[in-house]
Coordinates of C-alpha atoms in Angstrom, one line a residue:
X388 CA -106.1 159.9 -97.8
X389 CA -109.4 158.1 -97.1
X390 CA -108.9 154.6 -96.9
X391 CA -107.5 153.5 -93.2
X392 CA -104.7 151.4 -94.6
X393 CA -103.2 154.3 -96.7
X394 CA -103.7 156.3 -93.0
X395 CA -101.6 153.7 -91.1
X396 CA -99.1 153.2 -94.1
X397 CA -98.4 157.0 -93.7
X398 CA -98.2 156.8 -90.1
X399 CA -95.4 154.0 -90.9
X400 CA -93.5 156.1 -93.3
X401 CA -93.4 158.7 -90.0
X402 CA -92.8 156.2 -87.3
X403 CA -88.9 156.1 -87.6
X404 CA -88.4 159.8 -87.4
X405 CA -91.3 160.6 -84.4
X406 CA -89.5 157.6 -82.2
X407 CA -85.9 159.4 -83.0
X408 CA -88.0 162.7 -81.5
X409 CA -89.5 161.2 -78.3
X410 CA -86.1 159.3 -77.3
X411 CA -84.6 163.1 -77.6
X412 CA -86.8 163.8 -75.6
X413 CA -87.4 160.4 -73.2
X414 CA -84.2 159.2 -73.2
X415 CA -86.0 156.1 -72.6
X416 CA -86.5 153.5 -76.0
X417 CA -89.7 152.5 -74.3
X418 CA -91.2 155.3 -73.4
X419 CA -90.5 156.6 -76.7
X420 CA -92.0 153.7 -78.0
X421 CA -95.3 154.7 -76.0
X422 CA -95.5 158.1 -77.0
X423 CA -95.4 157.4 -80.6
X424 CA -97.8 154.4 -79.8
X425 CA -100.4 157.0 -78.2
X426 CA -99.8 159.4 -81.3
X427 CA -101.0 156.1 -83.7
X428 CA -104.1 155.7 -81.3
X429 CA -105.2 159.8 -81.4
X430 CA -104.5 159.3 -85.3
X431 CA -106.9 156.7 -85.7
X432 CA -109.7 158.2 -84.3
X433 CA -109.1 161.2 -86.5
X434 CA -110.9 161.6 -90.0
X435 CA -108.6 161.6 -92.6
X436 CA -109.7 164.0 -94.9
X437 CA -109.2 166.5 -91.8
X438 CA -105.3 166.0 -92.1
X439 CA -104.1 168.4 -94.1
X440 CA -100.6 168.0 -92.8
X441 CA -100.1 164.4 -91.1
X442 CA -96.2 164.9 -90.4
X443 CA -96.9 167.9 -88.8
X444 CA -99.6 166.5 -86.8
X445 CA -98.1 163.3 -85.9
X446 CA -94.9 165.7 -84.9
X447 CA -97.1 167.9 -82.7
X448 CA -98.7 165.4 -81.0
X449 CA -95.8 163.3 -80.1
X450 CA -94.1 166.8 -78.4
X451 CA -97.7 167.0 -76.4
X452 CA -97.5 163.6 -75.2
X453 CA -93.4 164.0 -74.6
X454 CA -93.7 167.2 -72.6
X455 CA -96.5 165.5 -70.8
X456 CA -94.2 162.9 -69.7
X457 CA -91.6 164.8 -68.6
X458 CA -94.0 166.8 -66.7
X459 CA -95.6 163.7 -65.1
X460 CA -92.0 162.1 -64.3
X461 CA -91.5 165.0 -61.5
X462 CA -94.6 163.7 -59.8
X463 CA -93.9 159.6 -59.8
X464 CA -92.3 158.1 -57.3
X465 CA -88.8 155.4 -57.9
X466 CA -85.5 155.9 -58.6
X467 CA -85.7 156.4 -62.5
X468 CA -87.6 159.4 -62.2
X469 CA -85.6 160.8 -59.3
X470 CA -82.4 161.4 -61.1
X471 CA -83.3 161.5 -64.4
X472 CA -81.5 158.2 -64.9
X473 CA -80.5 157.4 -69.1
X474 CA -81.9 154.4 -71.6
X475 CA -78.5 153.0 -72.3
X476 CA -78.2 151.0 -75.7
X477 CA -75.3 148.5 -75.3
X478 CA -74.2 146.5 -77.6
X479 CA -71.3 144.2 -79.4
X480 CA -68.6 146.2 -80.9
X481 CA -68.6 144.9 -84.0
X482 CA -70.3 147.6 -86.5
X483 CA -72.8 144.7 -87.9
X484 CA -75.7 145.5 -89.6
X485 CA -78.2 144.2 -86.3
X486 CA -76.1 146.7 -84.2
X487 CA -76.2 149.6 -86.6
X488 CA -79.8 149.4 -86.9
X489 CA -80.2 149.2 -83.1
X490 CA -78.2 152.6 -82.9
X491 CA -80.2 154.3 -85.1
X492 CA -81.9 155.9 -82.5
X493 CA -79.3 156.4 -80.5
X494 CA -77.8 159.8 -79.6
X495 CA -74.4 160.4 -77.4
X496 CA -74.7 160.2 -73.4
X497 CA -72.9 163.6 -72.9
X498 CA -75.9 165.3 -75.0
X499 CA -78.2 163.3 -73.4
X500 CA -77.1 163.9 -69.7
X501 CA -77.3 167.6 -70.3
X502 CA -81.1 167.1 -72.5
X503 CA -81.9 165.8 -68.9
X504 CA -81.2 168.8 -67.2
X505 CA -83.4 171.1 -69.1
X506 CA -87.4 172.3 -68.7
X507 CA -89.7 170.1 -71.0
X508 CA -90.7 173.2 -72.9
X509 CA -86.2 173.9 -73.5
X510 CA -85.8 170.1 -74.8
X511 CA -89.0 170.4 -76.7
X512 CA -87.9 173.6 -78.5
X513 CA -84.1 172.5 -78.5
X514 CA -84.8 168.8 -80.3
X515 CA -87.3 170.1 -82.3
X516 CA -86.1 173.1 -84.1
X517 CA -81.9 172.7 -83.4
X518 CA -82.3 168.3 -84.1
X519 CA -85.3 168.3 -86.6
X520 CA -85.7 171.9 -88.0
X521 CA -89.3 172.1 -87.1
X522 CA -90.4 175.9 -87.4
X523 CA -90.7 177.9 -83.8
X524 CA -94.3 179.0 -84.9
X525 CA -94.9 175.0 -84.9
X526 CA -93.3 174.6 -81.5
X527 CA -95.0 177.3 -80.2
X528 CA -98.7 175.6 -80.4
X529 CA -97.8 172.5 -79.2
X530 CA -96.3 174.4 -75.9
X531 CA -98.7 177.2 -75.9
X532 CA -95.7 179.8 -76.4
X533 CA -95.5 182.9 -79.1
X534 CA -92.7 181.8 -82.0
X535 CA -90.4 184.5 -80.4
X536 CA -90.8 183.1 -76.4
X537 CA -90.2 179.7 -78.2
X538 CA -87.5 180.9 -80.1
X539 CA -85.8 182.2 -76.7
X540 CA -86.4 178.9 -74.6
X541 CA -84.7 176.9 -78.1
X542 CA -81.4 179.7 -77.4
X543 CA -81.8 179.3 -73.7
X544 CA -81.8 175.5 -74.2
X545 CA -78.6 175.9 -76.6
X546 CA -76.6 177.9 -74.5
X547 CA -76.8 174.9 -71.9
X548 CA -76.0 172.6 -74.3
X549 CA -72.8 174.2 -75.6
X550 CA -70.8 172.7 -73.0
X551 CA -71.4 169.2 -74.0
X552 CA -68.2 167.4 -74.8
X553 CA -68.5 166.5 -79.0
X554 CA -67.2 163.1 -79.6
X555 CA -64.4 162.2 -81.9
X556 CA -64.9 161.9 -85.2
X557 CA -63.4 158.8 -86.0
X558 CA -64.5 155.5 -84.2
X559 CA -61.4 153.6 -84.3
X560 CA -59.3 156.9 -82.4
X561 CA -62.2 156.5 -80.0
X562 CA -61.6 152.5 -80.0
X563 CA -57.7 153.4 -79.0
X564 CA -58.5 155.9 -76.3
X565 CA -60.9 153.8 -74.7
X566 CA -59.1 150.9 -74.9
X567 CA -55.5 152.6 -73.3
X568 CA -58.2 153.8 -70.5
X569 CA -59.2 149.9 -69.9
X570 CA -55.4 148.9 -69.6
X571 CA -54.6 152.0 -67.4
X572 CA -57.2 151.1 -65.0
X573 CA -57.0 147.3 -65.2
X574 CA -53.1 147.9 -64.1
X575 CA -53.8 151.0 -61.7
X576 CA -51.0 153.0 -63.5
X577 CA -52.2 156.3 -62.2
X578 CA -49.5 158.1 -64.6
X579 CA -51.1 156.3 -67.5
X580 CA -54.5 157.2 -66.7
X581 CA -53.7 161.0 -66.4
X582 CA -52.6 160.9 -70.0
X583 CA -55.8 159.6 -70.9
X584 CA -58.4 161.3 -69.1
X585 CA -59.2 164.7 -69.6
X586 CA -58.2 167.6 -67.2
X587 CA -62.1 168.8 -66.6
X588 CA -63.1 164.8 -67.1
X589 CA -66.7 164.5 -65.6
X590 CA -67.5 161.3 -64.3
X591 CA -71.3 160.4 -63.6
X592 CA -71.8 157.3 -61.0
X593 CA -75.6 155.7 -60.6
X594 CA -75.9 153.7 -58.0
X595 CA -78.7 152.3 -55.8
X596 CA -77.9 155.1 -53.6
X597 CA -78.4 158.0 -56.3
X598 CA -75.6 160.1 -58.8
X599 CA -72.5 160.7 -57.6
X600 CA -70.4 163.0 -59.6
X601 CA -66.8 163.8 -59.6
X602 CA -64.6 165.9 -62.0
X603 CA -61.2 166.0 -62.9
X604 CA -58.5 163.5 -63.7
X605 CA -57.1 163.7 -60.2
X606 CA -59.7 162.5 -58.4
X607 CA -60.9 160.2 -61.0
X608 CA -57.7 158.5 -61.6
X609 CA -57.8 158.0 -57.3
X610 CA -60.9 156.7 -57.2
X611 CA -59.4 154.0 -60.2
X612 CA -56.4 153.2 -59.0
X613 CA -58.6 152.5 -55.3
X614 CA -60.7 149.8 -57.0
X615 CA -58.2 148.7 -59.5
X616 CA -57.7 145.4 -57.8
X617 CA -62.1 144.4 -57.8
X618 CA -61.9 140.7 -59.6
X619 CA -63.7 141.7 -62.3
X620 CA -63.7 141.1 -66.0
X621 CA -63.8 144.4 -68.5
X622 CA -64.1 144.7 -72.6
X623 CA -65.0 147.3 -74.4
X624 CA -68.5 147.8 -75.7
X625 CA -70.9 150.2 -77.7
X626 CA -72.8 152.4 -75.6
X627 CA -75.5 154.5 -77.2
X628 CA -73.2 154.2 -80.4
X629 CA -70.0 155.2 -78.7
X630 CA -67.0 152.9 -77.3
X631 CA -67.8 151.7 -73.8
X632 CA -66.8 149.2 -71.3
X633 CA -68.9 146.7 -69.7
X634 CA -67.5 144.5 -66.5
X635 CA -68.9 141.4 -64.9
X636 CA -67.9 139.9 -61.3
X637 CA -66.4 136.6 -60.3
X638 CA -69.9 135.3 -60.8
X639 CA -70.5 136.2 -64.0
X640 CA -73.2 138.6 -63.7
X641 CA -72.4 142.6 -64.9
X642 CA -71.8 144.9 -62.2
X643 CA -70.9 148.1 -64.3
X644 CA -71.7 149.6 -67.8
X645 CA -69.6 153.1 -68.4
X646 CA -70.0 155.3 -71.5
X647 CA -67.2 157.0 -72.9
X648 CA -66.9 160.5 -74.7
X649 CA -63.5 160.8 -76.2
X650 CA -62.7 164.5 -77.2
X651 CA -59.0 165.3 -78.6
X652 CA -57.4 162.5 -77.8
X653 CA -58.3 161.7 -74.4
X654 CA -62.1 160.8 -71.9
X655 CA -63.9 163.7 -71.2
X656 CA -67.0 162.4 -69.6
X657 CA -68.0 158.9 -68.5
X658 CA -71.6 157.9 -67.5
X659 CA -70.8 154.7 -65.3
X660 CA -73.9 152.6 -63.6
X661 CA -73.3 150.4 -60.7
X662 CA -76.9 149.7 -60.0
X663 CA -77.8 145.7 -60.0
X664 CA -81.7 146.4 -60.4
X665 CA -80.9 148.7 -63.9
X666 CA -78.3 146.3 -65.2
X667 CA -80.4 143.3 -64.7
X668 CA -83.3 145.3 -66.4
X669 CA -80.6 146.2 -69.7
X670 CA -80.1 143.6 -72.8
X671 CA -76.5 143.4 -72.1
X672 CA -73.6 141.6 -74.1
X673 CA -72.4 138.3 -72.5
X674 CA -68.8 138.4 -71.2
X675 CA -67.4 136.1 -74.1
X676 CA -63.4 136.8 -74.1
X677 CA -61.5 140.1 -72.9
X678 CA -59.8 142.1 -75.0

């Protein structure tokens, strides 16, 4: 592999799979994006003929410059760094090939939201061995860990990430739960939305304030029924490849984006954002006509 274009077509056949790695581990498209941007600079000041393995290198230094961005995130100041706040992808739910391809790097919000919660070294050995069956050996260098200690933070990681709600299988059920969840809260039927929402339903609120969290379909469907008569205008949506809603005001502009996790039947966990600077900041749908 001497001559540079063979070196950057290589790097191209690797690109899709290291920027599904570093969102894992981001949760941010562009950050992603920079880490696997910085792994193309390295790579082209390295000779060629040292690279015995170039997927394995490109791999370990896209987990070097991920863990260094987690790492660095705890020391920046702002709001996104603070709470650990989610890339959302939202788009049209109409399963075209554009939106599909969009997706591709995508991963459920309920995974995510827990991915968030775990040490860099955790999500580095969790996404790497448990999402992309990279060897704990291999891990181990890039975090400066023995195969077995990497080995134990990848179980640690695992056991945390257990709990996370698995999404239906099929994404028409999901299409019906979400969209008798819409009704129930556009009418404030409080009975209606207890059928739907799940008993242990978590419910994640960011706001310019911070996260609010509340849990259970009591208090949820409350807190519904409370703000059930807000003009606003709601249709269903994909969110990170997952039925959705998205709402705009009187004025047109969004004012919420909430991801759904649908598990047996009913919403288990909702990631809702009510912050004006990150919706402004999101390629969002336009309102177009309600369902």
């Amino acid at each position: 592999m001497t001559p540079d274009v063979d070196l950057a077509g290589a790097f191209e056949n690797e690109r899709e799979r290291l920027l599904a790695v570093a969102y894992r581990m981001l949760a941010s498209r562009a950050d992603a994006e920079d880490a696997v941007q910085e792994a193309w600079l390295r790579l082209a000041r390295q000779d060629p003929d040292s690279l015995a393995n170039l997927s394995g290198w490109l791999t370990t230094v896209v987990g070097r410059v991920c863990i260094d961005m987690l790492r660095s995130r705890k020391t920046r100041p702002g709001p996104l760094y603070d709470d650990g706040f989610l890339d959302l992808v939202v788009t049209e739910d109409d399963d075209t090939p554009e939106d599909n391809a969009v997706l591709a790097e995508s991963v459920g919000l309920a995974l995510l939201v827990v991915l968030g919660s775990l040490r860099p070294d955790e999500r580095l050995a969790f996404v790497l061995h448990d999402m992309f069956g990279v060897p704990f050996a291999d891990i181990g260098e890039i975090i400066g860990k023995s195969a077995n200690a990497t080995k134990m933070l990848a179980s640690r990681a695992r056991h945390k990430v257990k709990g996370t709600p698995a999404p239906a299988a099929g994404r028409r059920r999901q299409r019906e739960v979400v969209d008798a969840f819409l009704a129930a809260a556009r009418d404030g039927d409080f009975e209606s939305l207890l059928q739907v929402l799940d008993p242990q339903i978590t419910w994640h609120t960011y706001t310019p304030r911070g996260v609010t969290v509340k849990v259970g379909a009591t208090e949820v469907a409350d807190a519904i029924r409370n703000g059930a008569r807000a003009a606003t205008v709601a249709r269903r949506v994909l969110v990170n490849g997952d039925p959705g809603i998205l709402l705009w005001g009187p004025n047109g502009k969004p004012v919420s984006v909430m991801a759904c996790t649908v598990v047996d039947g009913r919403v288990a966990e909702v990631v809702a954002v009510l912050d004006p600077a990150r919706l402004r900041a999101m390629d969002l749908p336009e309102p177009g006509v309600t369902d």
